[in-house]
mmCIF file of C-alpha atoms and ligand atoms in Angstrom:
data_model
loop_
_atom_site.group_PDB
_atom_site.id
_atom_site.type_symbol
_atom_site.label_atom_id
_atom_site.label_comp_id
_atom_site.label_asym_id
_atom_site.label_seq_id
_atom_site.Cartn_x
_atom_site.Cartn_y
_atom_site.Cartn_z
ATOM 1 C CA MET A 14 9.624 42.596 4.912
ATOM 2 C CA SER A 15 10.368 45.916 3.294
ATOM 3 C CA ILE A 16 8.711 47.294 0.166
ATOM 4 C CA VAL A 17 11.947 48.543 -1.366
ATOM 5 C CA LYS A 18 14.533 45.908 -2.293
ATOM 6 C CA VAL A 19 18.186 46.780 -1.943
ATOM 7 C CA LYS A 20 21.030 44.940 -3.672
ATOM 8 C CA VAL A 21 24.314 44.455 -1.854
ATOM 9 C CA GLY A 22 26.477 42.884 -4.522
ATOM 10 C CA GLU A 23 24.327 39.929 -5.574
ATOM 11 C CA VAL A 24 22.560 39.693 -2.214
ATOM 12 C CA ILE A 25 19.067 41.169 -2.021
ATOM 13 C CA LEU A 26 17.719 42.749 1.143
ATOM 14 C CA GLY A 27 13.952 42.895 1.377
ATOM 15 C CA ASP A 28 13.049 39.790 -0.654
ATOM 16 C CA GLY A 29 11.561 37.985 2.341
ATOM 17 C CA VAL A 30 14.664 35.928 3.141
ATOM 18 C CA ILE A 31 16.458 37.334 6.187
ATOM 19 C CA LYS A 32 20.142 37.760 5.337
ATOM 20 C CA VAL A 33 22.916 37.118 7.833
ATOM 21 C CA GLN A 34 25.818 39.505 8.128
ATOM 22 C CA SER A 35 28.774 40.096 10.356
ATOM 23 C CA MET A 36 31.702 42.456 10.739
ATOM 24 C CA THR A 37 35.382 41.581 10.587
ATOM 25 C CA LYS A 38 37.399 42.007 13.760
ATOM 26 C CA THR A 39 40.876 41.694 12.246
ATOM 27 C CA PRO A 40 42.546 45.108 11.823
ATOM 28 C CA THR A 41 41.869 46.406 8.308
ATOM 29 C CA SER A 42 45.623 46.956 7.890
ATOM 30 C CA ASP A 43 46.041 43.159 7.943
ATOM 31 C CA VAL A 44 44.548 42.542 4.502
ATOM 32 C CA SER A 45 45.281 38.808 4.297
ATOM 33 C CA GLY A 46 44.013 38.358 7.868
ATOM 34 C CA VAL A 47 40.731 40.108 7.017
ATOM 35 C CA LEU A 48 40.342 38.001 3.864
ATOM 36 C CA ALA A 49 40.943 34.825 5.880
ATOM 37 C CA GLU A 50 38.295 35.944 8.385
ATOM 38 C CA ILE A 51 35.866 36.610 5.519
ATOM 39 C CA GLU A 52 36.435 33.062 4.222
ATOM 40 C CA GLU A 53 35.704 31.651 7.698
ATOM 41 C CA LEU A 54 32.526 33.721 7.865
ATOM 42 C CA LYS A 55 31.454 32.553 4.429
ATOM 43 C CA LYS A 56 31.964 28.912 5.444
ATOM 44 C CA GLU A 57 29.627 29.534 8.368
ATOM 45 C CA GLY A 58 26.944 30.923 6.036
ATOM 46 C CA CYS A 59 27.551 34.666 6.376
ATOM 47 C CA GLU A 60 26.195 36.493 3.324
ATOM 48 C CA ILE A 61 27.382 40.070 3.744
ATOM 49 C CA VAL A 62 30.481 41.271 5.555
ATOM 50 C CA ARG A 63 31.195 44.705 6.984
ATOM 51 C CA VAL A 64 34.693 46.066 7.250
ATOM 52 C CA GLY A 65 35.572 49.118 9.312
ATOM 53 C CA ILE A 66 37.718 51.880 7.817
ATOM 54 C CA PRO A 67 39.001 53.682 10.898
ATOM 55 C CA SER A 68 41.282 56.151 9.086
ATOM 56 C CA GLU A 69 42.152 57.471 5.670
ATOM 57 C CA LYS A 70 45.240 55.328 5.351
ATOM 58 C CA GLU A 71 43.113 52.183 5.662
ATOM 59 C CA VAL A 72 41.098 52.988 2.535
ATOM 60 C CA TYR A 73 43.773 51.423 0.312
ATOM 61 C CA ASN A 74 43.696 48.257 2.387
ATOM 62 C CA PHE A 75 39.925 48.296 2.101
ATOM 63 C CA LYS A 76 40.295 48.458 -1.693
ATOM 64 C CA LYS A 77 42.485 45.338 -1.665
ATOM 65 C CA ILE A 78 39.975 43.567 0.581
ATOM 66 C CA VAL A 79 37.014 44.388 -1.679
ATOM 67 C CA GLU A 80 38.914 43.222 -4.750
ATOM 68 C CA LYS A 81 39.545 39.781 -3.289
ATOM 69 C CA SER A 82 36.553 39.251 -1.021
ATOM 70 C CA THR A 83 34.205 36.412 -1.927
ATOM 71 C CA LEU A 84 31.390 38.113 0.028
ATOM 72 C CA PRO A 85 29.849 41.516 -0.693
ATOM 73 C CA VAL A 86 31.643 44.091 1.446
ATOM 74 C CA VAL A 87 30.074 46.960 3.343
ATOM 75 C CA ALA A 88 32.357 49.846 4.291
ATOM 76 C CA ASP A 89 31.785 51.082 7.838
ATOM 77 C CA ILE A 90 32.700 54.745 8.195
ATOM 78 C CA HIS A 91 32.408 57.242 10.994
ATOM 79 C CA PHE A 92 33.090 60.988 11.013
ATOM 80 C CA ASN A 93 34.871 61.316 7.670
ATOM 81 C CA TYR A 94 32.694 61.678 4.582
ATOM 82 C CA GLU A 95 35.731 61.642 2.293
ATOM 83 C CA ILE A 96 36.528 58.085 3.388
ATOM 84 C CA ALA A 97 32.950 57.115 2.538
ATOM 85 C CA ILE A 98 33.356 58.568 -0.943
ATOM 86 C CA LYS A 99 36.711 56.857 -1.474
ATOM 87 C CA ALA A 100 35.315 53.525 -0.258
ATOM 88 C CA MET A 101 32.607 53.694 -2.914
ATOM 89 C CA GLU A 102 35.121 54.630 -5.598
ATOM 90 C CA TYR A 103 37.117 51.592 -4.508
ATOM 91 C CA GLY A 104 34.229 49.204 -4.910
ATOM 92 C CA ALA A 105 32.319 49.052 -1.610
ATOM 93 C CA GLN A 106 29.049 47.232 -2.293
ATOM 94 C CA LYS A 107 27.300 49.184 0.445
ATOM 95 C CA ILE A 108 28.333 51.765 2.989
ATOM 96 C CA ARG A 109 27.267 52.151 6.577
ATOM 97 C CA ILE A 110 27.340 55.655 7.943
ATOM 98 C CA ASN A 111 25.724 57.591 10.720
ATOM 99 C CA PRO A 112 24.831 60.850 8.951
ATOM 100 C CA GLY A 113 24.675 62.544 12.357
ATOM 101 C CA ASN A 114 28.425 62.266 12.871
ATOM 102 C CA LEU A 115 29.496 62.978 9.300
ATOM 103 C CA GLY A 116 29.829 66.724 9.778
ATOM 104 C CA GLY A 117 26.601 68.235 8.470
ATOM 105 C CA GLU A 118 23.996 67.948 5.763
ATOM 106 C CA GLU A 119 26.244 69.130 2.932
ATOM 107 C CA LYS A 120 28.681 66.301 3.535
ATOM 108 C CA PHE A 121 25.900 63.733 3.692
ATOM 109 C CA LYS A 122 24.566 65.168 0.438
ATOM 110 C CA LYS A 123 27.942 64.653 -1.239
ATOM 111 C CA VAL A 124 28.026 61.047 -0.028
ATOM 112 C CA LEU A 125 24.556 60.472 -1.474
ATOM 113 C CA GLU A 126 25.589 61.943 -4.835
ATOM 114 C CA VAL A 127 28.491 59.509 -5.109
ATOM 115 C CA ALA A 128 26.353 56.597 -3.854
ATOM 116 C CA LYS A 129 23.833 57.410 -6.567
ATOM 117 C CA TYR A 130 26.556 57.561 -9.200
ATOM 118 C CA TYR A 131 27.987 54.146 -8.245
ATOM 119 C CA ASP A 132 24.590 52.671 -7.346
ATOM 120 C CA VAL A 133 25.787 51.843 -3.842
ATOM 121 C CA PRO A 134 23.213 51.406 -1.062
ATOM 122 C CA VAL A 135 23.641 53.434 2.093
ATOM 123 C CA ARG A 136 22.768 52.181 5.554
ATOM 124 C CA ILE A 137 21.650 55.027 7.732
ATOM 125 C CA GLY A 138 22.828 53.549 11.005
ATOM 126 C CA VAL A 139 21.636 55.505 13.983
ATOM 127 C CA ASN A 140 22.514 54.352 17.447
ATOM 128 C CA ALA A 141 21.907 55.636 20.901
ATOM 129 C CA GLY A 142 25.369 57.045 21.527
ATOM 130 C CA SER A 143 25.256 59.474 18.637
ATOM 131 C CA ILE A 144 21.829 61.104 18.825
ATOM 132 C CA SER A 145 22.026 64.887 18.870
ATOM 133 C CA LEU A 146 21.183 66.613 22.137
ATOM 134 C CA ASP A 147 18.247 68.577 20.710
ATOM 135 C CA ILE A 148 16.547 65.384 19.484
ATOM 136 C CA LEU A 149 17.167 63.682 22.815
ATOM 137 C CA GLU A 150 15.726 66.633 24.761
ATOM 138 C CA ARG A 151 12.721 66.905 22.477
ATOM 139 C CA ASN A 152 11.999 63.249 23.204
ATOM 140 C CA ASN A 153 12.533 63.593 26.972
ATOM 141 C CA TYR A 154 15.522 61.281 26.748
ATOM 142 C CA ASN A 155 13.365 58.442 25.448
ATOM 143 C CA PHE A 156 16.026 56.762 23.367
ATOM 144 C CA ALA A 157 13.783 54.683 21.121
ATOM 145 C CA GLU A 158 11.731 57.703 20.046
ATOM 146 C CA ALA A 159 14.869 59.825 19.679
ATOM 147 C CA MET A 160 16.619 57.204 17.512
ATOM 148 C CA VAL A 161 13.542 56.971 15.281
ATOM 149 C CA GLU A 162 13.295 60.750 14.929
ATOM 150 C CA SER A 163 16.971 60.911 14.073
ATOM 151 C CA ALA A 164 16.745 58.098 11.505
ATOM 152 C CA LEU A 165 13.642 59.622 9.909
ATOM 153 C CA LYS A 166 15.340 62.999 9.671
ATOM 154 C CA TRP A 167 18.135 61.505 7.544
ATOM 155 C CA VAL A 168 15.860 59.229 5.554
ATOM 156 C CA ARG A 169 13.674 62.199 4.611
ATOM 157 C CA PHE A 170 16.780 64.193 3.747
ATOM 158 C CA ALA A 171 17.968 61.420 1.405
ATOM 159 C CA GLU A 172 14.519 61.179 -0.178
ATOM 160 C CA ARG A 173 14.536 64.935 -0.862
ATOM 161 C CA GLU A 174 17.788 64.271 -2.703
ATOM 162 C CA LYS A 175 15.915 61.566 -4.645
ATOM 163 C CA PHE A 176 18.023 58.842 -3.070
ATOM 164 C CA TYR A 177 16.115 55.687 -2.181
ATOM 165 C CA ASN A 178 18.804 52.998 -2.082
ATOM 166 C CA ILE A 179 18.543 52.951 1.691
ATOM 167 C CA VAL A 180 18.821 50.493 4.579
ATOM 168 C CA VAL A 181 18.099 51.692 8.114
ATOM 169 C CA SER A 182 19.086 50.614 11.599
ATOM 170 C CA VAL A 183 18.229 52.007 15.040
ATOM 171 C CA LYS A 184 20.260 49.985 17.516
ATOM 172 C CA HIS A 185 20.671 50.304 21.244
ATOM 173 C CA SER A 186 22.477 48.074 23.719
ATOM 174 C CA ASP A 187 19.208 47.827 25.668
ATOM 175 C CA VAL A 188 16.830 45.189 24.332
ATOM 176 C CA HIS A 189 13.643 47.121 25.226
ATOM 177 C CA GLU A 190 14.814 50.342 23.565
ATOM 178 C CA THR A 191 15.934 48.529 20.424
ATOM 179 C CA VAL A 192 12.733 46.544 20.034
ATOM 180 C CA LYS A 193 10.623 49.638 20.679
ATOM 181 C CA ALA A 194 12.587 51.702 18.157
ATOM 182 C CA TYR A 195 12.250 49.162 15.356
ATOM 183 C CA ARG A 196 8.565 48.684 16.084
ATOM 184 C CA LEU A 197 8.048 52.446 15.826
ATOM 185 C CA LEU A 198 10.019 52.639 12.609
ATOM 186 C CA SER A 199 8.627 49.593 10.864
ATOM 187 C CA GLY A 200 5.744 50.437 8.562
ATOM 188 C CA VAL A 201 6.701 54.126 8.519
ATOM 189 C CA ILE A 202 9.436 53.707 5.924
ATOM 190 C CA PRO A 203 9.555 51.250 3.012
ATOM 191 C CA TYR A 204 13.275 50.433 3.227
ATOM 192 C CA PRO A 205 14.958 47.246 4.460
ATOM 193 C CA LEU A 206 15.794 47.194 8.146
ATOM 194 C CA HIS A 207 19.100 45.986 9.496
ATOM 195 C CA VAL A 208 18.318 44.559 12.927
ATOM 196 C CA GLY A 209 20.546 43.865 15.903
ATOM 197 C CA ILE A 210 21.359 44.699 19.488
ATOM 198 C CA THR A 211 24.461 46.836 19.527
ATOM 199 C CA GLU A 212 27.235 46.184 22.039
ATOM 200 C CA ALA A 213 25.286 43.204 23.301
ATOM 201 C CA GLY A 214 28.268 42.041 25.354
ATOM 202 C CA PRO A 215 30.214 38.812 25.682
ATOM 203 C CA PRO A 216 28.718 35.341 25.280
ATOM 204 C CA PRO A 217 26.560 34.001 26.800
ATOM 205 C CA GLU A 218 24.896 37.254 28.017
ATOM 206 C CA GLY A 219 25.289 38.897 24.626
ATOM 207 C CA ILE A 220 23.745 35.867 22.973
ATOM 208 C CA TYR A 221 20.666 35.967 25.243
ATOM 209 C CA LYS A 222 20.163 39.679 24.583
ATOM 210 C CA SER A 223 20.529 39.205 20.839
ATOM 211 C CA VAL A 224 18.206 36.216 20.764
ATOM 212 C CA ILE A 225 15.490 38.054 22.693
ATOM 213 C CA GLY A 226 15.864 41.358 20.829
ATOM 214 C CA ILE A 227 16.332 40.110 17.280
ATOM 215 C CA GLY A 228 13.944 37.206 17.862
ATOM 216 C CA SER A 229 11.130 39.469 19.109
ATOM 217 C CA LEU A 230 11.445 41.657 16.048
ATOM 218 C CA LEU A 231 11.573 38.755 13.614
ATOM 219 C CA ILE A 232 8.441 37.286 15.196
ATOM 220 C CA ASP A 233 6.772 40.625 14.426
ATOM 221 C CA GLY A 234 7.952 40.303 10.828
ATOM 222 C CA ILE A 235 10.437 43.148 11.317
ATOM 223 C CA GLY A 236 13.931 42.872 9.855
ATOM 224 C CA ASP A 237 15.513 42.084 6.508
ATOM 225 C CA THR A 238 19.072 41.437 7.610
ATOM 226 C CA ILE A 239 20.476 40.638 11.030
ATOM 227 C CA ARG A 240 23.787 41.071 12.749
ATOM 228 C CA VAL A 241 24.589 39.623 16.134
ATOM 229 C CA SER A 242 27.211 41.801 17.893
ATOM 230 C CA LEU A 243 29.275 39.916 20.430
ATOM 231 C CA THR A 244 32.449 40.582 22.334
ATOM 232 C CA GLY A 245 33.683 37.385 20.784
ATOM 233 C CA SER A 246 34.452 35.888 17.409
ATOM 234 C CA SER A 247 32.610 36.963 14.269
ATOM 235 C CA VAL A 248 32.103 33.290 13.384
ATOM 236 C CA GLU A 249 30.181 32.845 16.626
ATOM 237 C CA GLU A 250 28.047 35.878 15.700
ATOM 238 C CA VAL A 251 27.038 34.152 12.474
ATOM 239 C CA ARG A 252 26.339 30.861 14.261
ATOM 240 C CA VAL A 253 24.060 32.632 16.733
ATOM 241 C CA ALA A 254 22.323 34.516 13.910
ATOM 242 C CA TYR A 255 21.448 31.227 12.226
ATOM 243 C CA GLN A 256 20.361 29.680 15.499
ATOM 244 C CA ILE A 257 17.912 32.569 15.896
ATOM 245 C CA LEU A 258 16.605 32.102 12.363
ATOM 246 C CA GLU A 259 16.384 28.324 12.697
ATOM 247 C CA SER A 260 14.620 28.521 16.047
ATOM 248 C CA LEU A 261 11.972 30.651 14.375
ATOM 249 C CA GLY A 262 11.754 28.296 11.402
ATOM 250 C CA LEU A 263 12.872 31.100 9.102
ATOM 251 C CA ARG A 264 15.941 29.571 7.509
ATOM 252 C CA LEU A 265 16.431 25.896 8.154
ATOM 253 C CA ARG A 266 19.932 24.694 7.348
ATOM 254 C CA HIS A 267 20.776 22.173 10.042
ATOM 255 C CA ILE A 268 19.199 19.277 11.866
ATOM 256 C CA GLN A 269 17.051 20.626 14.672
ATOM 257 C CA ILE A 270 16.721 18.335 17.663
ATOM 258 C CA ILE A 271 13.410 18.205 19.482
ATOM 259 C CA SER A 272 14.093 16.406 22.751
ATOM 260 C CA CYS A 273 12.194 16.187 25.981
ATOM 261 C CA PRO A 274 13.364 17.518 29.369
ATOM 262 C CA MET A 275 13.423 13.969 30.844
ATOM 263 C CA CYS A 276 11.025 13.576 33.725
ATOM 264 C CA ALA A 277 10.645 10.618 36.066
ATOM 265 C CA ARG A 278 8.740 8.670 33.389
ATOM 266 C CA LYS A 279 11.724 8.362 31.082
ATOM 267 C CA ARG A 280 12.477 4.901 29.702
ATOM 268 C CA VAL A 281 15.947 5.831 28.494
ATOM 269 C CA ASP A 282 18.660 8.357 29.293
ATOM 270 C CA VAL A 283 17.598 11.012 26.763
ATOM 271 C CA GLU A 284 20.633 13.215 27.374
ATOM 272 C CA LYS A 285 22.935 10.306 26.552
ATOM 273 C CA LEU A 286 20.913 9.494 23.443
ATOM 274 C CA VAL A 287 21.000 13.111 22.253
ATOM 275 C CA ASN A 288 24.776 13.256 22.748
ATOM 276 C CA GLU A 289 25.210 9.963 20.897
ATOM 277 C CA PHE A 290 23.008 11.280 18.087
ATOM 278 C CA ARG A 291 24.939 14.560 17.884
ATOM 279 C CA ASP A 292 28.263 12.741 17.764
ATOM 280 C CA LYS A 293 27.136 10.377 15.071
ATOM 281 C CA ILE A 294 25.598 12.996 12.776
ATOM 282 C CA ARG A 295 28.751 15.099 13.137
ATOM 283 C CA ARG A 296 30.966 12.147 12.229
ATOM 284 C CA SER A 297 28.743 11.182 9.288
ATOM 285 C CA ASN A 298 28.523 14.777 8.006
ATOM 286 C CA LEU A 299 24.778 14.795 8.358
ATOM 287 C CA GLU A 300 24.457 18.003 10.374
ATOM 288 C CA ASN A 301 23.616 20.233 7.440
ATOM 289 C CA ILE A 302 20.260 18.772 6.557
ATOM 290 C CA PRO A 303 17.183 20.878 7.316
ATOM 291 C CA LEU A 304 15.304 18.242 9.322
ATOM 292 C CA LYS A 305 13.426 18.213 12.619
ATOM 293 C CA VAL A 306 14.467 15.141 14.568
ATOM 294 C CA ALA A 307 12.657 14.152 17.762
ATOM 295 C CA ILE A 308 14.377 12.171 20.512
ATOM 296 C CA MET A 309 11.915 11.569 23.311
ATOM 297 C CA GLY A 310 12.067 9.860 26.692
ATOM 298 C CA CYS A 311 8.942 7.723 26.829
ATOM 299 C CA GLU A 312 5.693 6.749 25.186
ATOM 300 C CA VAL A 313 3.550 9.266 27.164
ATOM 301 C CA ASN A 314 4.348 12.380 25.143
ATOM 302 C CA GLY A 315 7.016 10.879 22.952
ATOM 303 C CA PRO A 316 4.973 9.548 20.042
ATOM 304 C CA GLY A 317 2.956 12.775 19.854
ATOM 305 C CA GLU A 318 6.034 14.944 19.676
ATOM 306 C CA ALA A 319 7.870 12.586 17.370
ATOM 307 C CA ARG A 320 4.904 12.655 15.022
ATOM 308 C CA GLN A 321 5.279 16.411 14.559
ATOM 309 C CA ALA A 322 8.935 16.083 13.633
ATOM 310 C CA ASP A 323 10.186 14.914 10.249
ATOM 311 C CA ILE A 324 11.603 11.858 11.927
ATOM 312 C CA GLY A 325 11.977 10.708 15.519
ATOM 313 C CA ILE A 326 12.110 8.013 18.130
ATOM 314 C CA ALA A 327 9.880 7.349 21.102
ATOM 315 C CA PRO A 328 11.111 4.563 23.405
ATOM 316 C CA GLY A 329 9.099 2.073 25.385
ATOM 317 C CA LEU A 330 10.435 -0.390 27.966
ATOM 318 C CA LYS A 331 12.614 -2.355 25.523
ATOM 319 C CA TYR A 332 11.717 -1.122 22.071
ATOM 320 C CA SER A 333 11.563 2.302 20.473
ATOM 321 C CA LEU A 334 9.109 3.392 17.828
ATOM 322 C CA LEU A 335 10.679 5.071 14.841
ATOM 323 C CA PHE A 336 8.413 7.708 13.261
ATOM 324 C CA LYS A 337 8.705 9.348 9.900
ATOM 325 C CA LYS A 338 6.338 12.175 8.985
ATOM 326 C CA GLY A 339 3.845 10.987 11.569
ATOM 327 C CA LYS A 340 3.931 7.295 10.593
ATOM 328 C CA ILE A 341 5.492 4.460 12.566
ATOM 329 C CA ILE A 342 8.014 2.878 10.232
ATOM 330 C CA LYS A 343 9.896 0.526 12.578
ATOM 331 C CA LYS A 344 10.043 -0.906 16.052
ATOM 332 C CA VAL A 345 13.697 -1.248 17.095
ATOM 333 C CA PRO A 346 15.582 -2.245 20.272
ATOM 334 C CA ASN A 347 16.279 0.784 22.480
ATOM 335 C CA ASP A 348 20.050 0.354 22.295
ATOM 336 C CA LYS A 349 19.952 0.420 18.481
ATOM 337 C CA ALA A 350 17.464 3.276 18.139
ATOM 338 C CA ILE A 351 20.018 5.984 17.302
ATOM 339 C CA ASP A 352 21.678 3.836 14.638
ATOM 340 C CA PHE A 353 18.328 3.191 12.959
ATOM 341 C CA LEU A 354 17.537 6.883 13.165
ATOM 342 C CA ILE A 355 20.849 7.764 11.489
ATOM 343 C CA GLU A 356 20.236 5.206 8.725
ATOM 344 C CA GLU A 357 16.859 6.772 7.982
ATOM 345 C CA ILE A 358 18.413 10.262 7.914
ATOM 346 C CA LYS A 359 21.041 9.023 5.441
ATOM 347 C CA LYS A 360 18.226 7.772 3.169
ATOM 348 C CA TRP A 361 16.582 11.184 3.509
ATOM 349 C CA LYS A 362 19.761 12.859 2.382
ATOM 350 C CA ASN A 363 20.052 10.631 -0.667
HETATM 351 FE FE1 SF4 B 426 8.796 12.775 30.700
HETATM 352 FE FE2 SF4 B 426 8.180 11.240 28.647
HETATM 353 FE FE3 SF4 B 426 7.721 13.866 28.518
HETATM 354 FE FE4 SF4 B 426 10.183 12.961 28.416
HETATM 355 S S1 SF4 B 426 8.568 12.563 26.894
HETATM 356 S S2 SF4 B 426 9.463 14.628 29.680
HETATM 357 S S3 SF4 B 426 10.107 11.219 29.781
HETATM 358 S S4 SF4 B 426 6.728 12.408 29.890
#
């Protein structure tokens, strides 16, 4: 958790709750398409959305998007500092730039002046592909160290300009380099960190890389907002982001299933039971309850595991034990166990 809190619209970065963000993939020229994508992202739980402004003529489309967006919008700009300034004038709630490719310190300074005027936070987003040659050489081509040096250079520059409304990222497509860079940076600066693996690739490989990279950092307590970058849909990025957070117990929004890997001792077909359970909670609209539900295969480990969950079943030869918060509440026939479980979850909801 950072020391400085940064406000992106009404969303706070650095308050201890990791925020989920994504980036639209619809061309910015297709304003209604981008807005529809933003609505889809919002439905999935996305809290901040980033929109790329690839050229000057897209700034007007960006303006229309910001005006109608129901999520805070971050303008993503490369190379052209004038676009960054325009985006802020047009209502961007945050901008993401890489000061290294903006065309020099003077231009970055102008961006900071406008950001200060409009009270817009700036993400200093350094990534491996844009580190200057001198920094790379000084760091013997160690990308993590070079990214950190580059980020610190611009952070210190902003601070000299008395600008502190900063978020920082140091992303690489390599998991090791990314994790190392954030670990080096964390604790050195007080600003919120935007964490992710850049260009992680298509699913499922990109998902594994993101889970390992982002997950490792979150376990260390590093990161205030996360973005999963996939060669795939932005909605999937948000789903994966929440799966990472839920797996770490950081933001529980859905039912989490604890189920055993089914060894030779199993009394029931656990896979079938889990599928039946999933189907039934989906049909009854019970998925979005932050509960840990255990579905085990036998009485050897089953009761123990089920006891640690909020609710769960552990089957015997004919009957299953239904546990709630560590207490046996019912003994039910195996073939009715899922239905009893669902009934208990419904009571929980009400
Ligand atoms: Fe095997 Fe029972 Fe453990 Fe499942 S709960 S893996 S069936 S011992």
